[in-house]
PDB file of C-alpha atoms in Angstrom:
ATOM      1  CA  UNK A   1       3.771   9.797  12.688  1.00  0.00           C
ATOM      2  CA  UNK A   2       1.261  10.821  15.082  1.00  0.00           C
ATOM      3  CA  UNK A   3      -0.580  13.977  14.066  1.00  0.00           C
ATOM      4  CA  UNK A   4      -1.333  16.338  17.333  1.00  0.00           C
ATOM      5  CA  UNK A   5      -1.679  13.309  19.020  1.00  0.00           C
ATOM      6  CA  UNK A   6      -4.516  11.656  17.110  1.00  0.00           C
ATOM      7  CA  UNK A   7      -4.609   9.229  14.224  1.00  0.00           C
ATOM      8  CA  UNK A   8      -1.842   9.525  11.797  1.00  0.00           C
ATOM      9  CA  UNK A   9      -2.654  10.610   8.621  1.00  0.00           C
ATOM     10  CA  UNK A  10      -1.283   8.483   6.346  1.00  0.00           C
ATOM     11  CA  UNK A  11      -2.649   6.298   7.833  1.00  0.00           C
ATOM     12  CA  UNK A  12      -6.337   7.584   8.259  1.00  0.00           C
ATOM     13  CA  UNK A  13      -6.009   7.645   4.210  1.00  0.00           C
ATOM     14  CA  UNK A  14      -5.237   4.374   3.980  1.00  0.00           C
ATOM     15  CA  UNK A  15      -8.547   3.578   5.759  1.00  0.00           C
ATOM     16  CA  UNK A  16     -10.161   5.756   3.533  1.00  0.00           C
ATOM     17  CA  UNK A  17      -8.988   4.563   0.742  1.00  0.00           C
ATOM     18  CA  UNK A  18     -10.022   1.123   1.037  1.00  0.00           C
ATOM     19  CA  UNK A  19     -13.627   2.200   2.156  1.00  0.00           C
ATOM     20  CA  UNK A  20     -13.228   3.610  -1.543  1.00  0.00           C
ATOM     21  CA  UNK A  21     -12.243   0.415  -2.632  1.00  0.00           C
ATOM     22  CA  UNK A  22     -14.927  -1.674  -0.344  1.00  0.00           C
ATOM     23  CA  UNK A  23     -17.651   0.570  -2.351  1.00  0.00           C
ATOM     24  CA  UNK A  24     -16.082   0.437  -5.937  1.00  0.00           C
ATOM     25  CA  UNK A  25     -15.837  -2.884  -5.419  1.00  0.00           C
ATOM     26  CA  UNK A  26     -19.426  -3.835  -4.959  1.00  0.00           C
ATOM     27  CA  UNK A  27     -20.139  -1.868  -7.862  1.00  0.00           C
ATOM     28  CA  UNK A  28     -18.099  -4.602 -10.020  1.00  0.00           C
ATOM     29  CA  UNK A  29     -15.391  -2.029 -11.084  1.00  0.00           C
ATOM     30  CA  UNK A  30     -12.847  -4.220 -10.764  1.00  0.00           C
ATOM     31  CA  UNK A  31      -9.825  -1.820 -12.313  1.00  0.00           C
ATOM     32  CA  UNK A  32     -10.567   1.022 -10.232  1.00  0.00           C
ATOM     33  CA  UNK A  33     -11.345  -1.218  -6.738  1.00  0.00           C
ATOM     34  CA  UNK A  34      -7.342  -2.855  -7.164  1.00  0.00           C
ATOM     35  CA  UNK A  35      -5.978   1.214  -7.725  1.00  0.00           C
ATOM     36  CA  UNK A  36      -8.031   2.469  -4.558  1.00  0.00           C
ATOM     37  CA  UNK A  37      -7.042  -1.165  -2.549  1.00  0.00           C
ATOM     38  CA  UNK A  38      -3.125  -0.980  -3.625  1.00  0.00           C
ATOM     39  CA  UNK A  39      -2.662   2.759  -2.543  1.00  0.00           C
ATOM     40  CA  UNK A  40      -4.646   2.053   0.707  1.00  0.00           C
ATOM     41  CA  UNK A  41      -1.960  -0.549   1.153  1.00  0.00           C
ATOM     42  CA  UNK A  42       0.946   1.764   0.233  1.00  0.00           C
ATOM     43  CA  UNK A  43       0.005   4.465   2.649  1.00  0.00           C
ATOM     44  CA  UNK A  44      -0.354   1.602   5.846  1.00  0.00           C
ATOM     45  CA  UNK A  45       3.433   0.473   4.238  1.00  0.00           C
ATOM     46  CA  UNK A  46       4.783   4.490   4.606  1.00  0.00           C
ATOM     47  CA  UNK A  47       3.575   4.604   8.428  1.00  0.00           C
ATOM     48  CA  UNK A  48       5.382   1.374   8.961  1.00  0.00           C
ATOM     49  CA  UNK A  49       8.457   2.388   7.787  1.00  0.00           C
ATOM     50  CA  UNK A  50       8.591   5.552   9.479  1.00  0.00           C
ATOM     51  CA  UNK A  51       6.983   4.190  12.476  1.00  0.00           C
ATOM     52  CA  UNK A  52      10.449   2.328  12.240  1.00  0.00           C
ATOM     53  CA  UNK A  53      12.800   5.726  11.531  1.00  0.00           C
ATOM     54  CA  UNK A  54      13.250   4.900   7.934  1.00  0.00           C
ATOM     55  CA  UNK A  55      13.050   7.828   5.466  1.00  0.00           C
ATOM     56  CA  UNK A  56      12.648   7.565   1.351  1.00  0.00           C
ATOM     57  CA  UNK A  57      16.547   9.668   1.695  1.00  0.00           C
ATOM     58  CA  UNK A  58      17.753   6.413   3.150  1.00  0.00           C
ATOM     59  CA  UNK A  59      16.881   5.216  -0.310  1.00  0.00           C
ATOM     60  CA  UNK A  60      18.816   5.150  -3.909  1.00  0.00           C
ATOM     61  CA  UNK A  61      15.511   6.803  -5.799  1.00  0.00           C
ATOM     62  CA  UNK A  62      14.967   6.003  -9.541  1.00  0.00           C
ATOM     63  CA  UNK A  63      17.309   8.456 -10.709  1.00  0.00           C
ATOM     64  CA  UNK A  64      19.946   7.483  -8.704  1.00  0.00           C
ATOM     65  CA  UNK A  65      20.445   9.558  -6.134  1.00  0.00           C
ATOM     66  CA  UNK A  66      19.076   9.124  -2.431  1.00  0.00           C
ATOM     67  CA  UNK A  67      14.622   9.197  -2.965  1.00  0.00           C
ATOM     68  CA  UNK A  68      12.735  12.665  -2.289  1.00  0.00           C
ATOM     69  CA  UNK A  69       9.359  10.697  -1.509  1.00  0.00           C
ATOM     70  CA  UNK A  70       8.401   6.971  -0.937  1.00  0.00           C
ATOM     71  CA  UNK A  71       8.613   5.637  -4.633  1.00  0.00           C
ATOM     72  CA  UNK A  72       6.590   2.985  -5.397  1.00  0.00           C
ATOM     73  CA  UNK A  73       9.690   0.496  -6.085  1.00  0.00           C
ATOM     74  CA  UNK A  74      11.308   1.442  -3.048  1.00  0.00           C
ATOM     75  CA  UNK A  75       8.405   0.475  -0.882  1.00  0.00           C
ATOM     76  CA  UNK A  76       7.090  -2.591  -2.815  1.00  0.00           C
ATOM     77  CA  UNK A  77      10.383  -3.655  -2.467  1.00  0.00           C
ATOM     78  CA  UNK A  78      11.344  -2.862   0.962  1.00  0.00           C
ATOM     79  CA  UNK A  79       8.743  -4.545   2.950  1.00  0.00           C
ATOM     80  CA  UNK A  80       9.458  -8.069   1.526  1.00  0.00           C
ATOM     81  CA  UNK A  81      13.635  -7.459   1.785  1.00  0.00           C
ATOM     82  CA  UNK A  82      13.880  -5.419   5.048  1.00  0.00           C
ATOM     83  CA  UNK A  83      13.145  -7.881   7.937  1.00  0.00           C
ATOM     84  CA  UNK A  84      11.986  -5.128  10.145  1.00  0.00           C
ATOM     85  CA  UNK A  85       9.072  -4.713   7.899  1.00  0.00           C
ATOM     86  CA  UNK A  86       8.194  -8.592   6.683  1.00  0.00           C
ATOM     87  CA  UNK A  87       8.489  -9.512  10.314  1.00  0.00           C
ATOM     88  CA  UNK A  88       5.147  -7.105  10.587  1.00  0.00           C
ATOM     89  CA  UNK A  89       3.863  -7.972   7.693  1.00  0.00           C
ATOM     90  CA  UNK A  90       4.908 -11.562   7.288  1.00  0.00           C
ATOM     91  CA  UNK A  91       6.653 -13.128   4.041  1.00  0.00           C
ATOM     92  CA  UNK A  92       3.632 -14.068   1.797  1.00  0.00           C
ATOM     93  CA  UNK A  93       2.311 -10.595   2.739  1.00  0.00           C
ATOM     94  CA  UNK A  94       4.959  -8.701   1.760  1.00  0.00           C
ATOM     95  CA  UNK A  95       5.345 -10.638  -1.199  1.00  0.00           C
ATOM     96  CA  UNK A  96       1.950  -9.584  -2.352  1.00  0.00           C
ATOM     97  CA  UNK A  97       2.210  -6.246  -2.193  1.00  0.00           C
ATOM     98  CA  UNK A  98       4.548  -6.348  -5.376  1.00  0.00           C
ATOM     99  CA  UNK A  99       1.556  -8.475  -7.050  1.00  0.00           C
ATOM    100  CA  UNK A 100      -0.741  -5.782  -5.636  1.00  0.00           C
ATOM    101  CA  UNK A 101       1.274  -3.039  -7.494  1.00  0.00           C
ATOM    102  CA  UNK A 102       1.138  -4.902 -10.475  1.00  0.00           C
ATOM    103  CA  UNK A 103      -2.558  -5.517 -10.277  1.00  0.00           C
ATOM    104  CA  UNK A 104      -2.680  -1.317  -9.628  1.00  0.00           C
ATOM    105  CA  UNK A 105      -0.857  -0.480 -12.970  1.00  0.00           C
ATOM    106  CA  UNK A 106      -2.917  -3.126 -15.171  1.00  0.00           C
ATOM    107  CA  UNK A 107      -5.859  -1.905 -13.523  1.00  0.00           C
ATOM    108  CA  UNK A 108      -4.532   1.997 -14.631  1.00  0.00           C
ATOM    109  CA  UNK A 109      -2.771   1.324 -17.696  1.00  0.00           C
ATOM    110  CA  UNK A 110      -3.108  -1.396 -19.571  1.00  0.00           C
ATOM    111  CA  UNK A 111      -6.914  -1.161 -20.964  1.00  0.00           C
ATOM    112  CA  UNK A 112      -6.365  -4.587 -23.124  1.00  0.00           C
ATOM    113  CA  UNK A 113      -5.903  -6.640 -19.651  1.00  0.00           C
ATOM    114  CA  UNK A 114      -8.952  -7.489 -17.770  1.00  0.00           C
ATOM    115  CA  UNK A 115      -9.188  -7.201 -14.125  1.00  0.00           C
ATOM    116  CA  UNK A 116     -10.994 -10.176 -12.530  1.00  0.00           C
ATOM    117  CA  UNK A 117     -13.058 -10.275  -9.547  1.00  0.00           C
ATOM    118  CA  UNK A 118     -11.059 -12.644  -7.812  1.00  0.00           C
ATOM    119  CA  UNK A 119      -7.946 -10.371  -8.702  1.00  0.00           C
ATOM    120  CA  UNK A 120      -9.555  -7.216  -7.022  1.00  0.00           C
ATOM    121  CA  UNK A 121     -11.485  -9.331  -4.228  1.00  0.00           C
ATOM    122  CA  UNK A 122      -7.991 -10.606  -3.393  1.00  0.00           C
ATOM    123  CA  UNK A 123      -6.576  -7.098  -3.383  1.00  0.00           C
ATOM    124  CA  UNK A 124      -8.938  -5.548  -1.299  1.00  0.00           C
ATOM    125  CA  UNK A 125      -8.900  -8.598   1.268  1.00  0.00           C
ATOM    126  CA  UNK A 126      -4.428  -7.548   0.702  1.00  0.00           C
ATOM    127  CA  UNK A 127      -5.039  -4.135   1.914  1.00  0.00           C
ATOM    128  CA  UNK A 128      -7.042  -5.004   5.093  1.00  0.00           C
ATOM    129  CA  UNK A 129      -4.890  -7.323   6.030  1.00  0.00           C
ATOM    130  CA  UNK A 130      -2.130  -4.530   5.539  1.00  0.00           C
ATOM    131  CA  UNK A 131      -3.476  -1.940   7.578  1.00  0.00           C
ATOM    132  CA  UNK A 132      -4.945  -4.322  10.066  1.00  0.00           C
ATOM    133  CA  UNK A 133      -1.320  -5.704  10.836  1.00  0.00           C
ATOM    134  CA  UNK A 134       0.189  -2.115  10.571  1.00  0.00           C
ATOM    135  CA  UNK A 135      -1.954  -0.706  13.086  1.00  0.00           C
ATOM    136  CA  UNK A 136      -1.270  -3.578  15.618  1.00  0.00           C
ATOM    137  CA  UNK A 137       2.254  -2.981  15.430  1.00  0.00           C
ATOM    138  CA  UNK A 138       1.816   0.629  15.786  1.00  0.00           C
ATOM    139  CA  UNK A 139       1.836   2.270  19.693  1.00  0.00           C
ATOM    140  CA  UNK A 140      -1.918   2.907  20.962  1.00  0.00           C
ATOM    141  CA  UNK A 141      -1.326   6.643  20.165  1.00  0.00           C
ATOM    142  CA  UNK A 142      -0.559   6.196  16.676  1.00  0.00           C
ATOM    143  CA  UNK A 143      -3.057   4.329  15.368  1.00  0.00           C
TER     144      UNK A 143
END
């Protein structure tokens, strides 16, 4: 939402964060350029679904009950089911942000899996493409 009529933050962090990656990137850390590229991707997926009046309460949360914040599962998920969202972000896009996540939590967690450079080039190329479409769907005053 717009913040005192600038840039919203959410989605000024997800700019930031995939200047992070951009940089990390070029250093060859692979692992931590697909964390900083997926959550730069996630935050640009949050402003388009409130942008759109959605809520994470309009959401069964992992426990069951309606979500408190913008789980991860609920928001991978959303933007490739909801057509509302996959009509800004198109199909394959949408799609990838669930390979994106999974690329995030290898990259985190699992320290026998390697992270390629094509993997995190992708992601990071993902994330732009993200915030680039969010951001054109978004009102002037928004962005």
């Amino acid at each position: 939402m717009a913040y005192n009529g600038g840039v919203d933050p959410e989605l000024a962090l997800g700019r930031e964060l995939l200047e992070d990656a951009r940089l990390i990137l070029a250093q060859g850390r692979y692992r931590s350029a697909v964390s900083r590229a997926y959550y730069a991707a996630y935050h640009a997926c949050i402003v388009l679904m409130e942008s759109l009046g959605l809520k994470p309460g309009n959401y069964v949360g992992r426990r069951g009950s309606p979500a408190s914040r913008w789980e991860h599962g609920i928001v991978t998920a959303s933007v490739a089911a909801d057509p509302r969202l996959s009509g800004v972000l198109t199909g394959p896009v949408a799609l990838q942000l669930r390979w994106q996540y999974l690329q995030r939590i290898r990259g985190d967690y699992r320290a026998d899996q390697p992270i390629s450079s094509l993997a995190a080039h992708t992601s990071v190329s993902l994330a732009e493409q993200i915030l680039n479409r969010v951001e054109g769907h978004l009102p002037a005053d928004h962005a």
